[in-house]
Coordinates of C-alpha atoms in Angstrom, one line a residue:
M269 CA 86.7 -116.7 -76.7
D270 CA 86.1 -114.9 -79.9
K271 CA 88.8 -112.4 -80.8
K272 CA 87.3 -108.9 -81.2
R273 CA 87.6 -107.6 -84.8
V274 CA 90.1 -104.7 -84.7
A275 CA 88.8 -101.6 -86.5
V276 CA 91.4 -100.2 -88.9
P277 CA 90.5 -96.6 -89.6
L278 CA 91.5 -94.4 -92.6
V279 CA 94.0 -92.1 -91.1
C280 CA 94.1 -88.6 -92.6
H281 CA 97.3 -86.5 -92.0
G282 CA 97.8 -83.0 -93.0
H283 CA 97.2 -80.9 -89.9
S284 CA 100.3 -79.8 -87.9
R285 CA 98.4 -79.1 -84.7
P286 CA 95.4 -80.5 -82.8
V287 CA 92.1 -81.1 -84.7
V288 CA 89.4 -79.4 -82.7
D289 CA 86.2 -79.6 -84.9
L290 CA 84.8 -81.7 -87.6
C291 CA 81.7 -81.3 -89.7
Y292 CA 80.2 -83.5 -92.5
S293 CA 78.0 -82.1 -95.2
P294 CA 74.7 -83.6 -96.1
I295 CA 74.8 -86.1 -99.0
T296 CA 75.0 -84.0 -102.2
P297 CA 74.9 -85.1 -105.9
D298 CA 78.8 -85.1 -105.7
G299 CA 78.9 -87.2 -102.6
F300 CA 79.5 -85.9 -99.1
F301 CA 82.4 -83.9 -97.6
L302 CA 84.2 -83.5 -94.4
I303 CA 85.7 -80.2 -93.1
S304 CA 88.1 -80.0 -90.2
A305 CA 89.2 -77.2 -88.0
S306 CA 92.6 -77.2 -86.3
K307 CA 94.8 -75.0 -84.2
D308 CA 97.2 -74.8 -87.1
S309 CA 94.9 -72.1 -88.6
S310 CA 94.3 -74.1 -91.9
P311 CA 90.9 -75.8 -92.2
M312 CA 90.8 -78.7 -94.6
L313 CA 88.3 -80.1 -96.9
R314 CA 88.1 -83.9 -97.6
N315 CA 86.1 -86.4 -99.5
G316 CA 83.8 -87.7 -96.6
E317 CA 83.9 -91.3 -97.8
T318 CA 87.6 -91.8 -98.5
G319 CA 89.2 -89.1 -96.4
D320 CA 91.1 -87.9 -99.5
W321 CA 92.3 -84.3 -99.2
I322 CA 90.5 -81.9 -101.5
G323 CA 91.9 -78.5 -100.4
T324 CA 93.0 -76.2 -97.6
F325 CA 91.4 -72.9 -96.8
E326 CA 94.2 -70.3 -96.4
G327 CA 93.8 -67.0 -94.7
H328 CA 93.2 -67.3 -90.9
K329 CA 96.1 -66.0 -88.7
G330 CA 95.1 -67.9 -85.6
A331 CA 93.7 -71.2 -84.4
V332 CA 90.5 -72.2 -86.1
W333 CA 88.0 -73.5 -83.4
S334 CA 84.9 -74.3 -85.4
C335 CA 84.0 -75.2 -89.1
C336 CA 80.9 -76.0 -91.0
L337 CA 79.6 -76.6 -94.5
D338 CA 76.3 -75.4 -96.0
T339 CA 73.5 -77.7 -97.0
N340 CA 74.9 -78.1 -100.6
A341 CA 78.6 -78.2 -99.6
L342 CA 79.2 -75.1 -101.8
R343 CA 80.3 -72.9 -99.0
A344 CA 82.3 -73.4 -95.8
A345 CA 82.5 -71.3 -92.7
T346 CA 85.1 -71.1 -90.0
A347 CA 85.5 -69.3 -86.6
S348 CA 89.0 -68.4 -85.5
A349 CA 91.1 -67.0 -82.6
D350 CA 92.2 -64.3 -85.0
F351 CA 88.9 -62.5 -84.1
S352 CA 87.2 -63.4 -87.3
A353 CA 84.7 -65.7 -88.9
K354 CA 85.1 -66.4 -92.6
V355 CA 82.9 -67.8 -95.4
W356 CA 84.6 -69.6 -98.2
D357 CA 83.9 -70.8 -101.6
A358 CA 84.1 -74.6 -101.1
L359 CA 84.9 -75.2 -104.7
T360 CA 87.7 -72.8 -105.2
G361 CA 88.9 -72.1 -101.6
D362 CA 88.5 -68.4 -101.9
V363 CA 87.3 -66.2 -99.1
L364 CA 83.9 -64.8 -99.9
H365 CA 83.3 -62.8 -96.7
S366 CA 85.3 -62.1 -93.6
F367 CA 83.4 -61.0 -90.5
E368 CA 85.5 -59.2 -88.0
H369 CA 84.7 -59.7 -84.2
K370 CA 86.1 -58.1 -81.1
H371 CA 87.4 -61.3 -79.5
I372 CA 88.0 -65.0 -80.3
V373 CA 85.2 -66.7 -82.3
R374 CA 84.6 -70.2 -81.0
A375 CA 81.5 -71.3 -82.9
C376 CA 79.9 -70.9 -86.3
A377 CA 76.9 -72.5 -88.1
F378 CA 75.0 -72.1 -91.4
S379 CA 71.3 -71.9 -91.3
E380 CA 69.4 -74.8 -92.9
D381 CA 68.3 -72.5 -95.8
T382 CA 72.0 -71.4 -96.1
H383 CA 71.2 -67.7 -96.1
L384 CA 72.4 -66.9 -92.6
L385 CA 75.5 -67.5 -90.6
L386 CA 75.5 -67.8 -86.8
T387 CA 78.7 -66.9 -84.8
G388 CA 79.5 -66.9 -81.1
G389 CA 82.7 -66.7 -78.9
V390 CA 84.5 -65.0 -76.1
E391 CA 82.6 -61.8 -76.5
K392 CA 79.5 -63.5 -75.2
V393 CA 77.5 -62.3 -78.1
I394 CA 75.5 -64.4 -80.6
R395 CA 75.5 -62.8 -84.0
I396 CA 73.4 -63.7 -87.1
Y397 CA 74.8 -62.5 -90.4
D398 CA 72.7 -62.3 -93.6
L399 CA 74.8 -63.7 -96.3
N400 CA 72.6 -62.1 -99.0
R401 CA 73.6 -58.7 -97.4
P402 CA 77.1 -59.4 -96.0
D403 CA 77.9 -55.7 -95.6
A404 CA 74.9 -55.1 -93.4
A405 CA 75.4 -55.1 -89.6
P406 CA 74.7 -58.5 -88.0
R407 CA 71.6 -59.1 -85.8
E408 CA 72.6 -59.7 -82.2
V409 CA 70.5 -61.8 -79.9
D410 CA 70.3 -61.3 -76.2
K411 CA 73.7 -61.4 -74.5
S412 CA 74.9 -64.8 -73.7
P413 CA 75.5 -65.4 -70.0
G414 CA 79.0 -66.8 -70.7
S415 CA 81.6 -67.2 -73.4
V416 CA 80.0 -69.2 -76.3
R417 CA 81.5 -72.6 -76.9
T418 CA 79.0 -74.3 -79.3
A419 CA 76.1 -73.0 -81.5
A420 CA 73.6 -74.7 -83.8
W421 CA 70.3 -74.0 -85.5
L422 CA 67.2 -76.1 -85.1
H423 CA 63.3 -76.0 -85.8
S424 CA 64.0 -74.9 -89.4
D425 CA 66.1 -72.0 -88.3
Q426 CA 63.6 -70.6 -85.8
T427 CA 65.6 -71.6 -82.7
I428 CA 69.3 -71.2 -81.9
L429 CA 71.1 -73.5 -79.4
S430 CA 74.2 -72.5 -77.6
S431 CA 76.5 -73.7 -74.8
C432 CA 79.1 -71.8 -72.7
T433 CA 82.8 -72.5 -71.9
D434 CA 82.5 -71.4 -68.3
M435 CA 79.2 -72.8 -67.2
G436 CA 76.8 -75.7 -67.6
G437 CA 73.7 -75.9 -69.6
V438 CA 72.5 -75.5 -73.1
R439 CA 70.4 -72.4 -73.9
L440 CA 67.7 -72.3 -76.6
W441 CA 66.9 -68.9 -78.1
D442 CA 63.9 -67.9 -80.1
V443 CA 65.3 -66.3 -83.2
R444 CA 62.3 -64.0 -83.7
T445 CA 62.5 -62.4 -80.2
G446 CA 66.2 -63.0 -79.6
K447 CA 65.4 -64.2 -76.0
I448 CA 66.3 -67.4 -74.2
V449 CA 63.2 -69.7 -74.1
Q450 CA 64.6 -72.7 -72.4
T451 CA 67.8 -74.0 -70.7
L452 CA 68.7 -77.6 -70.7
E453 CA 70.5 -78.1 -67.3
T454 CA 73.9 -79.9 -67.1
K455 CA 76.4 -80.1 -64.2
S456 CA 79.5 -79.3 -66.4
S457 CA 80.2 -77.1 -69.3
V458 CA 78.8 -78.6 -72.6
T459 CA 81.7 -79.1 -74.9
S460 CA 79.7 -80.7 -77.8
S461 CA 76.1 -80.2 -79.0
E462 CA 74.5 -81.8 -82.0
V463 CA 71.0 -81.7 -83.4
S464 CA 70.2 -85.2 -84.9
Q465 CA 69.6 -85.4 -88.6
D466 CA 65.8 -86.1 -88.2
G467 CA 65.6 -83.1 -85.8
R468 CA 64.3 -85.3 -82.9
Y469 CA 67.2 -85.2 -80.5
I470 CA 69.9 -82.9 -79.1
T471 CA 73.0 -84.8 -78.1
T472 CA 75.3 -83.1 -75.6
A473 CA 78.6 -84.0 -73.9
D474 CA 79.3 -82.5 -70.5
G475 CA 82.1 -83.7 -68.2
S476 CA 81.8 -87.5 -68.2
T477 CA 78.1 -87.8 -69.3
V478 CA 76.4 -87.9 -72.7
K479 CA 72.8 -86.7 -72.7
F480 CA 70.0 -87.0 -75.2
W481 CA 67.2 -84.3 -75.1
D482 CA 63.9 -84.2 -76.9
A483 CA 64.5 -81.4 -79.4
N484 CA 60.8 -80.4 -79.5
Y485 CA 59.7 -80.7 -75.9
F486 CA 63.2 -80.2 -74.3
G487 CA 62.8 -83.1 -71.8
L488 CA 65.8 -85.3 -71.0
V489 CA 65.4 -88.6 -72.8
K490 CA 68.6 -90.4 -71.8
S491 CA 71.8 -89.7 -69.7
Y492 CA 74.7 -92.1 -69.7
N493 CA 77.9 -91.9 -67.6
M494 CA 81.0 -92.3 -69.6
P495 CA 84.2 -94.2 -68.7
C496 CA 86.2 -90.9 -68.8
T497 CA 85.8 -87.2 -69.4
V498 CA 84.4 -86.9 -72.9
E499 CA 84.6 -83.9 -75.2
S500 CA 82.4 -84.9 -78.0
A501 CA 79.5 -87.2 -78.9
S502 CA 77.4 -88.0 -81.9
L503 CA 74.3 -90.0 -82.6
E504 CA 74.0 -92.4 -85.5
P505 CA 71.8 -90.7 -88.1
K506 CA 70.0 -93.5 -89.9
F507 CA 68.6 -95.8 -87.1
G508 CA 69.6 -93.7 -84.0
N509 CA 70.4 -96.9 -82.3
K510 CA 74.1 -96.2 -81.4
F511 CA 76.2 -93.2 -80.5
I512 CA 79.9 -92.4 -80.3
A513 CA 81.8 -90.6 -77.6
G514 CA 85.4 -89.6 -77.2
G515 CA 87.7 -87.6 -74.9
E516 CA 90.6 -87.8 -72.5
D517 CA 91.3 -91.6 -72.8
M518 CA 92.2 -91.2 -76.5
W519 CA 89.7 -93.9 -77.5
V520 CA 86.6 -93.7 -79.6
H521 CA 83.8 -95.5 -77.8
V522 CA 80.6 -96.9 -79.4
F523 CA 77.5 -97.3 -77.3
D524 CA 74.0 -98.8 -77.7
F525 CA 71.6 -95.8 -77.6
H526 CA 68.8 -97.8 -75.8
T527 CA 70.9 -99.4 -73.1
G528 CA 74.1 -97.4 -72.8
D529 CA 76.2 -100.5 -73.1
E530 CA 79.6 -100.2 -74.8
I531 CA 79.5 -102.0 -78.2
A532 CA 83.0 -101.2 -79.4
C533 CA 86.1 -99.3 -78.5
N534 CA 88.5 -98.0 -81.2
K535 CA 92.1 -97.3 -80.3
G536 CA 94.5 -95.5 -82.5
H537 CA 94.8 -91.8 -81.5
H538 CA 97.9 -90.7 -79.6
G539 CA 96.2 -87.8 -77.8
P540 CA 92.8 -86.9 -76.4
V541 CA 89.8 -87.0 -78.9
H542 CA 88.4 -83.4 -79.3
C543 CA 85.7 -84.1 -81.9
L544 CA 83.6 -86.9 -83.2
R545 CA 80.9 -86.9 -85.9
F546 CA 78.9 -89.5 -87.8
S547 CA 78.8 -89.3 -91.6
P548 CA 75.3 -88.3 -93.0
G549 CA 74.5 -91.9 -94.0
G550 CA 75.8 -93.4 -90.8
E551 CA 78.2 -95.9 -92.5
S552 CA 81.3 -94.3 -91.0
Y553 CA 82.4 -91.7 -88.4
A554 CA 85.3 -89.4 -88.0
S555 CA 87.4 -88.5 -85.0
G556 CA 89.8 -85.6 -84.6
S557 CA 92.5 -85.5 -82.0
E558 CA 95.2 -83.6 -80.1
D559 CA 97.6 -85.8 -82.2
G560 CA 96.7 -83.7 -85.3
T561 CA 95.1 -86.6 -87.2
I562 CA 91.5 -87.4 -88.3
R563 CA 90.6 -91.0 -88.3
I564 CA 87.6 -92.3 -90.3
W565 CA 86.1 -95.5 -88.9
Q566 CA 83.6 -97.9 -90.5
T567 CA 80.5 -98.4 -88.5
G568 CA 80.6 -102.1 -89.1
P569 CA 78.3 -104.8 -90.6
L570 CA 74.6 -104.2 -90.1
T571 CA 72.9 -106.1 -87.4
Q572 CA 69.9 -108.4 -88.2
D573 CA 67.4 -105.7 -87.0
E574 CA 69.0 -103.0 -89.2
T575 CA 69.0 -105.3 -92.2
E576 CA 65.4 -106.1 -91.7
A577 CA 64.5 -102.3 -91.2
L578 CA 66.2 -101.4 -94.4
A579 CA 64.6 -104.3 -96.3
A580 CA 61.2 -103.1 -95.0
N581 CA 62.0 -99.7 -96.4
G582 CA 62.9 -101.3 -99.7
K583 CA 66.5 -100.3 -99.3
V584 CA 69.1 -103.2 -99.0
K585 CA 72.6 -102.0 -98.4
V586 CA 75.3 -103.4 -100.8
P587 CA 78.7 -103.9 -99.1
A588 CA 81.4 -101.4 -100.3
E589 CA 83.5 -104.2 -101.8
E590 CA 80.7 -105.3 -104.0
V591 CA 80.1 -101.8 -105.2
S592 CA 83.8 -101.3 -106.0
R593 CA 83.9 -104.6 -107.8
K594 CA 80.9 -103.5 -109.9
I595 CA 82.5 -100.2 -110.5
E596 CA 85.8 -101.9 -111.7
G597 CA 83.7 -104.1 -113.8
F598 CA 82.2 -101.0 -115.5
H599 CA 85.6 -99.6 -116.1
I600 CA 86.7 -102.9 -117.7
A601 CA 83.6 -103.1 -119.8
D602 CA 83.9 -99.6 -120.9
E603 CA 87.6 -99.9 -121.8
G604 CA 86.7 -103.0 -123.8
K605 CA 83.9 -101.2 -125.7
L606 CA 86.3 -98.3 -126.4
K607 CA 88.9 -100.6 -127.9
E608 CA 86.2 -102.1 -130.0
K609 CA 85.1 -98.7 -131.2
E610 CA 88.6 -97.6 -131.9
E611 CA 89.3 -100.8 -133.9
A612 CA 86.0 -100.3 -135.7
G613 CA 87.0 -96.7 -136.5
N614 CA 90.4 -97.7 -137.7
E615 CA 89.1 -100.2 -140.1

């Protein structure tokens, strides 16, 4: 029998308490970035590809439950148990705005156009802050039926999605009217919700099921039972043919989107997995755990179908080793040229 290839993740240390949320930026001219929220009250920014630490945002006085980056990865936002949501300069780490709440803030999300910040928490109120007028009072949409656990934007910032800690279902709010227009019914409380990169699907994790909903017509597309209670799930963004889920059993499971069959199972965390997200290009994914570490896993070699799909689009993926070899080659070539120039200049 073929021995299964054991995935060796990049392990990112730094947090002293459980990691409870992760968010990747889109791909920017400077690469892509990963922000993590932890109960240690110090969110961290990392290079999304290498996991290298870039900086720590210092200023919260309680657990940080949620974190996000804006479209250009120039600003970060965090939601905390210290009754505040903060917006940070992602280049300097400085606090740009601190929005005080009356209770624990559990969720935050930048709008796609980066002008608005959405927050929700134990107060059962969803607020929208205008970042161009940070001193103005926030807009409040209709009262949430329960304590807000997750929140996200969709439909080009015209709709808000939220789930509650103490009840099942995902509610969709019309931003213009501030009213609930649809509820996606689930048995258990939804602990993770994600809008796919192409805007087609909403991925939810509730109890021991992962569900995929049509983001435009709100019908249930697929529902899969998981091997354990899962806390988070994420859909591969490029091909949409696989998804990841993790939770109580400490493992990171990879499944086929079309069949629900388990493709891989990554072991390494020493505590339950609280959060999982695919990188914007789908070549890797990150997991955050009760053990205080973030692990970045490579998605693995492309299947024949994926290679053909890429070739058809005129994009053929070059393996990372080849890229690094080329880069090393450039450095060597450049150094050689520099030496030649220096020698020429000295003559």
